[in-house]
Coordinates of C-alpha atoms and ligand atoms in Angstrom, one line a residue:
M22 CA 236.1 186.3 67.2
P23 CA 233.2 187.2 69.6
S24 CA 235.2 187.6 72.9
V25 CA 238.9 187.8 74.0
P26 CA 240.9 188.5 76.8
K27 CA 241.5 192.5 76.7
W28 CA 245.4 192.0 77.1
L29 CA 245.1 189.7 73.6
G30 CA 242.6 192.4 72.0
D31 CA 245.2 195.1 73.0
T32 CA 248.1 193.2 71.4
L33 CA 246.2 192.3 68.2
E34 CA 245.4 195.7 67.8
K35 CA 248.5 196.5 68.0
L36 CA 250.2 193.8 65.6
S37 CA 247.6 193.7 62.8
S38 CA 246.8 197.8 62.9
K39 CA 246.8 197.7 59.2
Y40 CA 243.3 196.1 59.6
Y41 CA 242.0 198.7 61.9
H42 CA 241.1 201.8 60.8
A43 CA 239.9 205.0 62.7
V44 CA 236.7 206.3 61.7
T45 CA 234.4 208.8 63.0
V46 CA 230.4 208.6 63.5
T47 CA 229.2 211.2 61.0
D48 CA 225.5 210.8 61.0
V49 CA 223.1 209.1 62.6
T50 CA 219.5 208.1 61.2
Y51 CA 216.8 205.9 62.9
L52 CA 215.0 204.2 59.6
N53 CA 212.5 203.4 62.9
E54 CA 212.6 203.0 66.5
S55 CA 214.8 199.8 66.2
L56 CA 216.8 200.1 62.7
K57 CA 219.5 202.9 63.2
K58 CA 221.6 203.6 60.4
V59 CA 225.2 205.1 60.9
R60 CA 227.6 206.8 58.9
F61 CA 231.0 206.4 59.6
E62 CA 233.9 208.5 58.1
G63 CA 237.7 208.3 57.9
D64 CA 240.8 206.0 56.9
I65 CA 239.2 203.7 54.8
K66 CA 240.0 205.3 51.2
S67 CA 242.7 202.5 50.3
I68 CA 240.6 199.3 51.2
A69 CA 239.1 197.0 48.7
F70 CA 235.6 196.2 49.3
T71 CA 232.9 193.6 47.9
P72 CA 229.4 194.0 48.5
G73 CA 228.5 191.4 51.0
Q74 CA 231.6 191.6 53.0
V75 CA 231.4 192.3 56.7
V76 CA 233.2 194.3 59.3
E77 CA 233.9 194.2 62.7
F78 CA 233.7 196.7 66.1
R79 CA 235.3 196.3 69.2
V80 CA 232.2 196.9 71.3
T81 CA 233.7 196.5 74.6
D82 CA 237.1 195.9 76.0
T83 CA 236.7 192.1 75.6
D84 CA 234.2 192.0 72.9
Y85 CA 233.6 192.3 68.9
R86 CA 231.1 192.0 66.8
H87 CA 230.2 191.5 63.0
Y88 CA 228.2 194.0 61.0
T89 CA 227.5 194.4 57.3
P90 CA 227.9 197.8 55.4
S91 CA 224.6 199.0 53.2
V92 CA 227.2 201.4 51.8
F93 CA 231.0 201.4 51.9
D94 CA 232.7 204.2 49.3
T95 CA 235.8 204.5 49.6
K96 CA 236.1 207.6 47.2
Q97 CA 234.0 209.3 49.8
K98 CA 235.9 207.5 52.5
A99 CA 232.5 206.4 54.2
C100 CA 230.6 203.7 55.4
E101 CA 227.0 202.8 56.8
V102 CA 225.8 200.1 58.6
I103 CA 222.1 199.6 59.9
F104 CA 221.8 198.3 63.1
Y105 CA 219.2 196.5 64.4
L106 CA 218.4 197.3 68.1
H107 CA 217.2 194.1 69.6
G108 CA 218.1 195.0 72.9
R109 CA 219.2 191.7 74.0
G110 CA 223.0 192.0 74.0
I111 CA 226.0 194.0 74.5
G112 CA 226.5 194.5 70.5
S113 CA 222.8 195.8 70.4
M114 CA 223.7 198.1 73.5
W115 CA 226.7 199.7 72.2
A116 CA 225.1 200.2 68.7
E117 CA 222.1 201.9 70.5
A118 CA 224.7 204.5 72.3
L119 CA 226.7 205.3 69.1
E120 CA 226.5 209.1 68.4
E121 CA 227.7 211.7 66.3
G122 CA 231.3 212.7 66.7
Q123 CA 232.2 209.7 68.2
Q124 CA 235.8 208.1 67.3
L125 CA 236.1 204.4 66.8
K126 CA 238.2 201.9 65.3
L127 CA 236.8 199.8 62.2
I128 CA 238.2 196.5 61.6
G129 CA 238.3 194.7 58.1
P130 CA 236.4 194.5 55.8
G131 CA 236.0 190.4 55.5
G132 CA 233.8 187.6 55.8
K133 CA 233.1 184.0 53.8
L134 CA 230.1 185.9 51.7
A135 CA 230.4 188.2 49.0
Y136 CA 228.4 189.6 45.5
R137 CA 229.1 187.3 42.8
S138 CA 228.8 189.0 39.6
E139 CA 228.5 185.8 37.5
F140 CA 225.0 185.6 37.9
P141 CA 222.4 187.6 36.4
V142 CA 219.6 187.3 39.7
H143 CA 221.0 187.7 43.4
L144 CA 218.2 186.7 46.1
V145 CA 219.0 187.7 49.8
F146 CA 217.4 185.6 52.3
G147 CA 217.6 187.3 56.0
D148 CA 215.9 189.4 59.0
E149 CA 216.0 192.3 60.6
T150 CA 219.9 192.2 60.7
S151 CA 220.2 191.8 57.0
V152 CA 218.8 195.0 55.8
G153 CA 221.9 196.3 55.3
L154 CA 223.1 193.6 53.0
A155 CA 220.1 193.9 51.1
H156 CA 220.6 197.6 50.7
C157 CA 224.3 196.5 49.5
I158 CA 223.5 194.0 47.2
A159 CA 220.2 196.0 45.5
N160 CA 222.6 198.6 44.9
E161 CA 225.2 196.7 43.4
C162 CA 222.7 194.9 41.3
E163 CA 221.3 198.1 40.0
R164 CA 225.2 199.4 39.5
S165 CA 225.8 196.3 37.2
G166 CA 222.3 196.0 35.7
S167 CA 221.2 192.7 37.4
Q168 CA 218.0 191.5 39.0
F169 CA 217.8 191.8 43.1
K170 CA 215.0 189.8 44.9
G171 CA 214.9 190.1 48.6
L172 CA 212.9 187.8 51.1
L173 CA 213.1 189.0 55.0
E174 CA 211.4 187.5 57.7
F175 CA 210.8 190.0 60.6
A176 CA 209.5 189.5 64.2
P177 CA 205.6 190.3 64.5
E178 CA 206.1 193.4 65.9
N179 CA 208.4 194.6 63.2
I180 CA 206.5 193.5 60.1
S181 CA 205.1 197.1 59.0
W182 CA 208.6 198.4 58.3
E183 CA 209.5 200.3 55.3
I184 CA 213.1 199.3 54.5
G185 CA 213.6 201.2 51.1
T186 CA 214.3 198.6 48.9
D187 CA 210.5 198.9 47.5
D188 CA 208.7 196.0 45.8
R189 CA 211.7 193.8 45.0
T190 CA 211.9 192.8 48.9
T191 CA 208.9 190.7 50.0
V192 CA 208.7 190.9 53.9
V193 CA 207.1 187.9 55.9
R194 CA 206.4 187.1 59.6
A195 CA 209.1 185.5 61.3
S196 CA 208.2 182.5 63.8
M197 CA 210.3 181.3 66.7
D198 CA 209.1 178.0 66.6
F199 CA 208.9 177.4 63.0
P200 CA 212.0 179.0 61.4
A201 CA 211.4 180.3 58.0
K202 CA 207.9 179.0 57.4
R203 CA 206.4 181.7 55.6
A204 CA 209.8 182.2 53.8
L205 CA 209.5 178.7 52.2
E206 CA 206.2 179.3 51.0
V207 CA 206.9 182.5 49.2
L208 CA 210.0 180.7 47.8
E209 CA 207.6 177.8 46.7
S210 CA 205.7 180.6 44.8
W211 CA 208.6 181.7 43.1
Q212 CA 209.0 179.4 40.4
D213 CA 211.2 181.1 38.3
I214 CA 214.4 181.0 40.7
Y215 CA 215.3 177.4 40.3
G216 CA 217.4 177.5 37.3
D217 CA 221.2 178.3 37.4
K218 CA 220.8 181.7 36.9
V219 CA 220.5 182.8 40.6
G220 CA 223.2 183.2 43.3
F221 CA 221.8 182.9 46.9
Y222 CA 223.0 185.1 50.1
L223 CA 221.3 183.2 53.0
T224 CA 221.8 185.2 56.3
G225 CA 219.9 186.0 59.4
R226 CA 218.7 183.5 62.1
A227 CA 221.1 180.1 61.8
K228 CA 218.0 177.9 62.0
S229 CA 216.2 179.7 59.3
I230 CA 219.4 179.6 56.8
Q231 CA 219.4 175.7 57.3
R232 CA 215.8 175.3 56.6
V233 CA 216.3 177.4 53.4
R234 CA 219.4 175.9 52.3
G235 CA 218.0 172.5 53.0
Y236 CA 214.7 173.4 51.0
L237 CA 216.8 174.7 47.9
L238 CA 218.9 171.9 47.6
E239 CA 215.6 169.9 47.5
K240 CA 214.5 171.7 44.7
G241 CA 217.7 171.1 43.1
V242 CA 219.8 174.6 43.4
P243 CA 223.4 174.0 42.8
R244 CA 225.5 173.9 46.3
K245 CA 227.9 176.4 45.0
H246 CA 225.0 178.6 44.3
I247 CA 224.2 179.4 48.0
Q248 CA 226.3 181.2 49.9
T249 CA 225.5 181.2 53.8
E250 CA 226.2 183.4 57.0
P251 CA 224.5 183.2 60.1
Y252 CA 224.3 186.4 61.9
W253 CA 222.7 185.2 65.1
A254 CA 221.5 182.4 66.8
E255 CA 219.4 181.7 69.9
G256 CA 221.3 181.4 72.9
K257 CA 224.9 182.2 71.4
R258 CA 226.7 185.3 72.1
G259 CA 228.5 187.3 69.3
L260 CA 228.8 185.0 65.7
Ligands
LIG170 C1 228.9 188.0 59.4 C2 227.7 189.2 60.3 C3 226.9 190.0 59.9 C4 226.0 190.9 60.6 N1 225.6 191.9 60.3 C5 224.6 192.6 61.0 C6 224.0 194.0 60.3 O1 224.7 194.5 59.4 N2 223.1 194.6 61.1 C7 222.7 194.1 62.4 O2 222.2 194.7 63.4 N3 223.6 192.9 62.9 C8 224.3 192.4 62.3 N4 225.0 191.0 62.5 C9 224.2 190.8 64.0 C10 225.1 191.3 65.1 O3 226.5 191.5 64.9 C11 224.5 190.5 66.5 O4 223.2 191.6 66.7 C12 225.2 190.4 67.3 O5 225.6 189.1 67.2 C13 224.2 190.4 68.5 O6 225.1 190.9 69.5 P1 224.6 191.1 70.7 O7 226.1 191.5 71.5 O8 223.5 192.3 70.5 O9 223.7 189.9 71.4 P2 224.5 188.6 71.8 O10 225.2 189.1 73.0 O11 225.3 188.2 70.6 O12 223.2 187.6 71.6 C14 222.7 187.5 73.2 C15 221.2 186.8 72.5 O13 220.4 187.8 72.2 C16 219.4 187.1 71.1 N5 219.5 187.5 69.8 C17 220.9 188.1 69.2 N6 220.3 188.7 68.1 C18 219.3 188.6 68.0 C19 218.2 189.2 66.7 N7 218.9 189.1 65.6 N8 216.7 188.8 66.9 C20 216.4 188.4 68.1 N9 217.3 187.6 69.1 C21 218.5 188.0 68.9 C22 219.5 185.3 71.1 O14 219.2 184.6 72.0 C23 221.4 185.8 72.0 O15 221.9 184.6 72.2 C24 225.7 190.4 62.1 C25 226.5 189.5 62.3 C26 227.2 188.7 61.8 C27 228.0 187.0 62.3

């Protein structure tokens, strides 16, 4: 629900209070000028979380935005999110303004994409908004002894970013005109990903997801091995 009238937002918050968790911002780290990692601590001890799930924040009285925890640690009562500050919408402005000590409500977790432990290999495709997901799935792979592969497309000005998942993640240049063009070239060169061992998590820009999904299906990857969750689309507000 990207946007609802204020009265409805207030009512939902009262009626569904078990999904709203009071948290405090306890740490803010800039991974670079446009990637902001924020740690939230608070009332999340008894929540079930599967890597890949998302949380939601009420970013204004009437607007909500989804984000993917890179870490969700119920023992430590802590959750971390990596925000891409693209500066083009209220979600980005809200994330930019987050500071230590701020108190807010975290909603969820939920969403349709989640880590599937039956696969020995997990491939995350996405962009700047998917860095948190890549971390979360990579950590889960390490924990469970499976293999992680990341493929992220970044805007030309972000191409040199270090994102901390080492050589398991390949970063390519994104093109607004040709969604996923370079990513498809890389996928073509990864001959070992077309069997039945790989679980795919396609996220980020809607148009890029569409192209990558189409390509994988053409290559014979079973439909049920591919999970998709668009994180943003040109001209759309808050998916
Ligand atoms: C399930 C889910 C999980 C998500 N997880 C994360 C996450 O972990 N980290 C994160 O940073 N974001 C994440 N996002 C995306 C985040 O919610 C978007 O950044 C947000 O929707 C944009 O909100 P906004 O209000 O800033 O811009 P909006 O008002 O939604 O968009 C305004 C315009 O800005 C442009 N725009 C939006 N996003 C981008 C972009 N990334 N690059 C270029 N142009 C853009 C589009 O043209 C859009 O029409 C997630 C989204 C979903 C749906």
